[in-house]
Coordinates of C-alpha atoms in Angstrom, one line a residue:
M1343 CA 108.7 51.7 103.6
T1344 CA 112.2 51.0 105.1
Y1345 CA 112.1 51.0 108.8
P1346 CA 114.4 50.9 110.7
P1347 CA 117.3 52.0 108.4
T1348 CA 119.0 49.1 106.6
P1349 CA 121.5 47.9 107.6
P1350 CA 120.6 48.5 111.2
N1351 CA 122.8 50.7 113.4
P1352 CA 125.1 48.7 115.7
V1353 CA 123.7 48.3 119.2
S1354 CA 124.8 50.6 122.0
V1355 CA 124.3 50.8 125.7
H1356 CA 121.7 53.5 125.0
T1357 CA 119.6 50.9 123.0
L1358 CA 119.8 48.4 125.9
I1359 CA 118.7 50.8 128.6
H1360 CA 116.9 53.3 126.4
I1361 CA 117.6 56.5 128.5
N1362 CA 119.1 59.7 127.4
I1363 CA 122.8 59.7 128.1
P1364 CA 125.3 61.9 126.3
T1365 CA 128.3 59.9 125.2
S1366 CA 131.3 60.3 122.9
S1367 CA 132.6 56.9 121.8
N1368 CA 135.6 56.9 119.5
L1369 CA 136.3 53.3 120.5
L1370 CA 132.9 52.1 119.3
H1371 CA 133.2 54.3 116.3
A1372 CA 136.4 52.5 115.3
M1373 CA 134.6 49.1 115.8
Q1374 CA 131.8 50.2 113.5
Q1375 CA 134.1 50.6 110.5
K1376 CA 134.8 48.0 107.9
S1377 CA 138.5 48.7 108.0
F1378 CA 140.6 45.9 109.6
S1379 CA 143.3 48.4 110.2
Q1380 CA 141.0 50.3 112.6
L1381 CA 139.6 47.1 114.1
T1382 CA 143.1 46.0 115.0
Q1383 CA 143.7 49.2 117.0
I1384 CA 141.2 48.1 119.6
P1385 CA 143.1 47.4 122.8
T1386 CA 144.0 43.8 123.6
T1387 CA 145.2 44.1 127.3
G1388 CA 143.2 44.8 130.4
Y1389 CA 145.1 48.0 131.2
S1390 CA 144.8 49.3 127.6
L1391 CA 141.1 48.5 127.6
I1392 CA 140.5 50.5 130.8
S1393 CA 142.6 53.3 129.4
A1394 CA 140.6 53.3 126.1
I1395 CA 137.3 53.3 127.9
N1396 CA 138.6 56.2 130.0
K1397 CA 140.0 58.2 127.1
N1398 CA 137.5 57.4 124.3
L1399 CA 134.2 57.0 126.1
H1400 CA 134.9 60.0 128.5
L1401 CA 133.0 58.1 131.2
A1402 CA 135.1 58.5 134.3
P1403 CA 138.7 59.2 135.5
Y1404 CA 141.0 56.2 135.5
E1405 CA 141.2 56.4 139.3
T1406 CA 137.4 56.2 139.6
M1407 CA 137.2 53.3 137.3
T1408 CA 139.7 51.3 139.2
N1409 CA 138.1 52.1 142.5
P1410 CA 134.3 52.1 141.8
P1411 CA 131.9 52.7 144.6
R1412 CA 130.4 49.6 146.3
R1413 CA 127.0 48.5 144.8
S1414 CA 124.1 47.6 147.0
R1415 CA 121.7 45.4 145.0
T1416 CA 118.0 45.2 145.5
N1417 CA 116.6 41.7 145.8
T1418 CA 114.3 41.3 142.8
I1419 CA 113.9 37.5 142.9
N1420 CA 110.2 37.9 143.8
K1421 CA 109.6 40.8 141.4
F1422 CA 107.7 39.6 138.3
T1423 CA 107.0 42.9 136.5
F1424 CA 109.7 45.4 135.5
T1425 CA 108.6 48.7 134.1
R1426 CA 110.5 51.5 132.4
P1427 CA 107.8 54.2 132.0
G1428 CA 106.9 55.1 128.5
D1429 CA 109.3 52.5 127.0
V1430 CA 108.8 48.9 127.9
V1431 CA 107.3 46.5 130.5
Y1432 CA 108.6 43.0 131.1
E1433 CA 106.4 40.4 132.8
F1434 CA 107.9 37.1 134.0
P1435 CA 106.0 33.8 134.8
K1436 CA 105.7 32.8 138.4
Y1437 CA 108.1 30.1 139.6
T1438 CA 105.3 27.7 140.1
S1439 CA 104.4 28.0 136.4
A1440 CA 105.9 25.6 133.8
S1441 CA 105.9 28.5 131.3
C1442 CA 109.2 30.0 130.2
K1443 CA 107.7 32.9 128.2
V1444 CA 108.6 36.5 128.9
R1445 CA 105.8 39.0 128.0
I1446 CA 107.1 42.3 126.6
T1447 CA 104.8 45.3 126.3
L1448 CA 105.6 48.5 124.4
P1449 CA 103.1 51.3 125.0
P1450 CA 101.9 53.9 122.5
G1451 CA 104.8 56.3 121.6
S1452 CA 107.5 53.8 122.7
T1453 CA 110.6 53.9 120.5
W1454 CA 112.3 51.0 122.4
T1455 CA 114.0 48.4 120.2
S1456 CA 115.9 45.3 121.1
G1457 CA 119.0 46.4 119.2
P1458 CA 120.5 44.1 116.5
H1459 CA 121.9 40.9 118.1
W1460 CA 122.0 37.2 117.8
H1461 CA 122.0 34.0 119.9
E1462 CA 124.2 30.9 119.8
K1463 CA 122.8 28.5 122.4
R1464 CA 119.0 28.6 122.0
V1465 CA 116.5 29.1 119.1
E1466 CA 114.3 32.1 120.0
Y1467 CA 110.6 32.4 119.4
F1468 CA 108.4 35.4 119.3
R1469 CA 104.6 35.7 119.0
V1470 CA 102.8 39.0 118.6
V1471 CA 99.8 38.8 121.0
Q1472 CA 98.4 42.3 120.3
G1473 CA 99.3 45.0 117.9
A1474 CA 102.0 45.1 115.2
A1475 CA 105.8 44.7 115.5
W1476 CA 108.5 45.3 113.0
F1477 CA 111.3 42.7 112.8
T1478 CA 114.5 42.5 110.9
L1479 CA 115.9 39.1 110.3
N1480 CA 119.4 39.2 108.7
G1481 CA 118.5 42.6 107.3
E1482 CA 115.1 41.7 105.9
Y1483 CA 112.3 43.9 107.3
K1484 CA 108.8 42.6 108.0
V1485 CA 105.8 43.5 110.1
Y1486 CA 104.2 40.8 112.2
R1487 CA 100.8 40.6 113.8
P1488 CA 98.9 38.0 115.9
S1489 CA 97.7 36.2 112.8
D1490 CA 101.4 35.3 111.9
G1491 CA 101.7 33.0 114.8
N1492 CA 105.1 31.9 116.2
V1493 CA 108.1 33.5 114.7
P1494 CA 111.3 31.4 115.0
I1495 CA 114.7 33.1 115.2
P1496 CA 117.4 30.5 114.1
L1497 CA 120.8 30.4 115.8
F1498 CA 123.4 33.0 114.6
T1499 CA 120.6 35.1 113.0
V1500 CA 121.0 38.8 113.5
H1501 CA 117.6 40.2 114.4
E1502 CA 116.0 43.3 115.9
W1503 CA 112.4 44.3 116.7
G1504 CA 110.3 47.1 117.9
R1505 CA 106.8 48.7 117.7
A1506 CA 105.6 49.1 114.1
P1507 CA 104.8 52.6 112.9
E1508 CA 101.6 51.2 111.4
Q1509 CA 100.3 50.7 115.0
E1510 CA 99.3 54.2 116.3
E1511 CA 97.1 53.2 119.2
G1512 CA 97.1 50.5 121.9
D1513 CA 99.9 48.5 123.5
L1514 CA 102.2 46.2 121.5
I1515 CA 102.3 42.9 123.4
V1516 CA 104.9 40.2 122.4
D1517 CA 105.7 36.9 124.0
E1518 CA 109.3 35.6 123.8
W1519 CA 110.7 32.2 124.7
T1520 CA 113.4 29.8 123.6
A1521 CA 113.9 26.1 122.6
P1522 CA 115.0 24.2 124.6
A1523 CA 112.4 25.7 126.9
D1524 CA 114.1 26.6 130.2
S1525 CA 114.8 29.8 132.2
F1526 CA 118.0 30.9 130.4
K1527 CA 116.2 33.8 128.6
I1528 CA 114.5 34.7 131.9
A1529 CA 117.9 34.9 133.5
F1530 CA 119.1 37.4 130.9
F1531 CA 116.1 39.7 131.2
R1532 CA 115.9 39.5 135.0
N1533 CA 119.6 40.5 135.5
L1534 CA 119.5 43.1 132.7
N1535 CA 116.4 44.9 134.2
S1536 CA 117.5 44.5 137.8
V1537 CA 120.9 46.2 137.1
I1538 CA 119.2 49.0 135.1
L1539 CA 116.6 49.7 137.8
D1540 CA 119.2 49.6 140.5
E1541 CA 121.4 52.1 138.7
T1542 CA 118.6 54.4 137.4
S1543 CA 115.9 54.0 140.0
D1544 CA 113.1 54.1 137.4
G1545 CA 114.7 53.0 134.1
K1546 CA 114.6 56.6 132.8
T1547 CA 116.9 58.6 135.1
P1548 CA 120.5 58.8 134.1
P1549 CA 122.6 56.2 135.9
R1550 CA 124.8 56.9 138.9
S1551 CA 127.9 55.7 137.0
E1552 CA 127.5 55.4 133.2
W1553 CA 130.7 53.6 132.6
W1554 CA 129.9 51.0 135.2
L1555 CA 126.4 50.3 133.8
T1556 CA 127.9 50.1 130.3
L1557 CA 130.4 47.5 131.3
Q1558 CA 127.9 45.6 133.4
L1559 CA 125.4 45.3 130.6
W1560 CA 128.1 44.0 128.3
V1561 CA 129.2 41.4 130.8
I1562 CA 125.5 40.2 131.1
C1563 CA 125.3 40.0 127.3
H1564 CA 128.6 38.0 127.2
G1565 CA 127.6 35.6 129.9
L1566 CA 123.9 35.0 128.9
D1567 CA 124.1 34.5 125.1
N1568 CA 123.1 37.9 123.8
W1569 CA 125.6 39.0 121.2
P1570 CA 125.1 42.6 120.1
V1571 CA 126.2 43.8 116.7
F1572 CA 129.1 46.3 117.1
C1573 CA 130.1 46.7 113.4
R1574 CA 128.6 46.4 110.0
G1575 CA 129.7 44.2 107.2
L1576 CA 130.0 40.4 106.9
F1577 CA 128.7 38.3 109.7
G1578 CA 132.1 36.7 110.2
V1579 CA 133.6 40.1 111.0
Q1580 CA 130.7 41.0 113.3
W1581 CA 131.1 37.7 115.1
L1582 CA 134.8 38.2 115.6
V1583 CA 134.6 41.8 116.8
T1584 CA 131.7 41.1 119.2
H1585 CA 133.3 38.0 120.7
V1586 CA 136.8 39.5 121.1
F1587 CA 135.5 42.8 122.5
L1588 CA 132.9 41.3 124.9
G1589 CA 135.4 38.6 125.9
L1590 CA 137.9 41.2 127.0
V1591 CA 135.3 43.3 128.7
A1592 CA 134.1 40.2 130.7
L1593 CA 137.6 39.2 131.6
V1594 CA 138.6 42.7 132.8
G1595 CA 135.2 43.4 134.4
S1596 CA 135.4 40.2 136.4
A1597 CA 139.1 40.6 137.4
V1598 CA 139.1 44.3 138.2
W1599 CA 135.5 45.1 139.3
G1600 CA 134.0 41.7 140.1
L1601 CA 131.3 42.1 137.6
R1602 CA 129.1 39.0 136.8
A1603 CA 126.5 38.1 134.3
A1604 CA 124.1 36.9 137.1
Y1605 CA 123.7 38.0 140.7
D1606 CA 122.2 36.1 143.7
E1607 CA 120.0 39.1 144.5
Y1608 CA 118.4 38.9 141.0
T1609 CA 118.5 35.2 140.2
A1610 CA 116.5 32.4 141.9
Q1611 CA 118.3 29.2 142.6
G1612 CA 116.4 27.2 140.0
I1613 CA 117.4 29.8 137.3
K1614 CA 121.0 29.7 138.5
D1615 CA 121.0 25.9 138.0
V1616 CA 119.9 26.5 134.4
I1617 CA 122.8 28.9 133.8
R1618 CA 125.3 26.4 135.4
A1619 CA 123.9 23.5 133.3
A1620 CA 124.1 25.6 130.1
K1621 CA 127.8 26.3 130.7
E1622 CA 128.3 22.5 131.2
G1623 CA 126.3 21.7 128.0
K1624 CA 123.5 20.1 130.0
R1625 CA 119.8 21.0 130.4
V1626 CA 117.8 21.6 133.6
K1627 CA 114.0 21.7 133.5
R1628 CA 112.4 24.9 134.8
R1629 CA 111.7 24.8 138.5
G1630 CA 111.0 27.3 141.2
V1631 CA 113.1 28.8 144.0
D1632 CA 114.8 26.3 146.3

């Protein structure tokens, strides 16, 4: 059985938030081709990038994108369970715990996947606690169960996972953590889920501004070491396209709309210290809210 299709489809914002949003994306279509002539047509300036998003993604008028509505953020620092009904549940350790594991639960019928991506700063580990999960590691498909123990994901390894079709009943429960063991992965999942829930109310409703949520999720990916696959082909091409595109999005998103990878309303001080130390090449042990 080949599941999911190989090679995996490049990740999209719909994969990240897993809600039904109609989008026409000629820009991403161009990025998903192997032709360098098409890749070189991706805009390289802030103004051109905004115009391309406006023209090719059909998300919002240019005037709206340059003058977005102000966002009020819900303080989620003391929220330890994030639920998107029917898709996925994230559970975070208490700040008093030394654990850095994030527990992810996929209920029966869930078609949620992580989307193909890689990491460059921390080795990732998975462990199936209950049920069966499919994984692709550099295109190789395998089903993991609790008896398989810890599954390491080396740096720069494209991977994706989801609920295995072999499991028809019961929840799939997976623990995820990194080495070195700190709160960096927690920072990513907390900001990702907080932004989604603030924009969609319940993780299922279409967002208030699709274009804003799309850019915001890409900024989070860029700042917190989650590199999605935007095109097929050699990894070197994937790496270049992802880094150039997300780098431009992060630059323009910060300069024009003030977008950040982590927000005070979503991120405890101890976790912010971990993010800051990672940027400086240092390590901070996990600790609670100051």
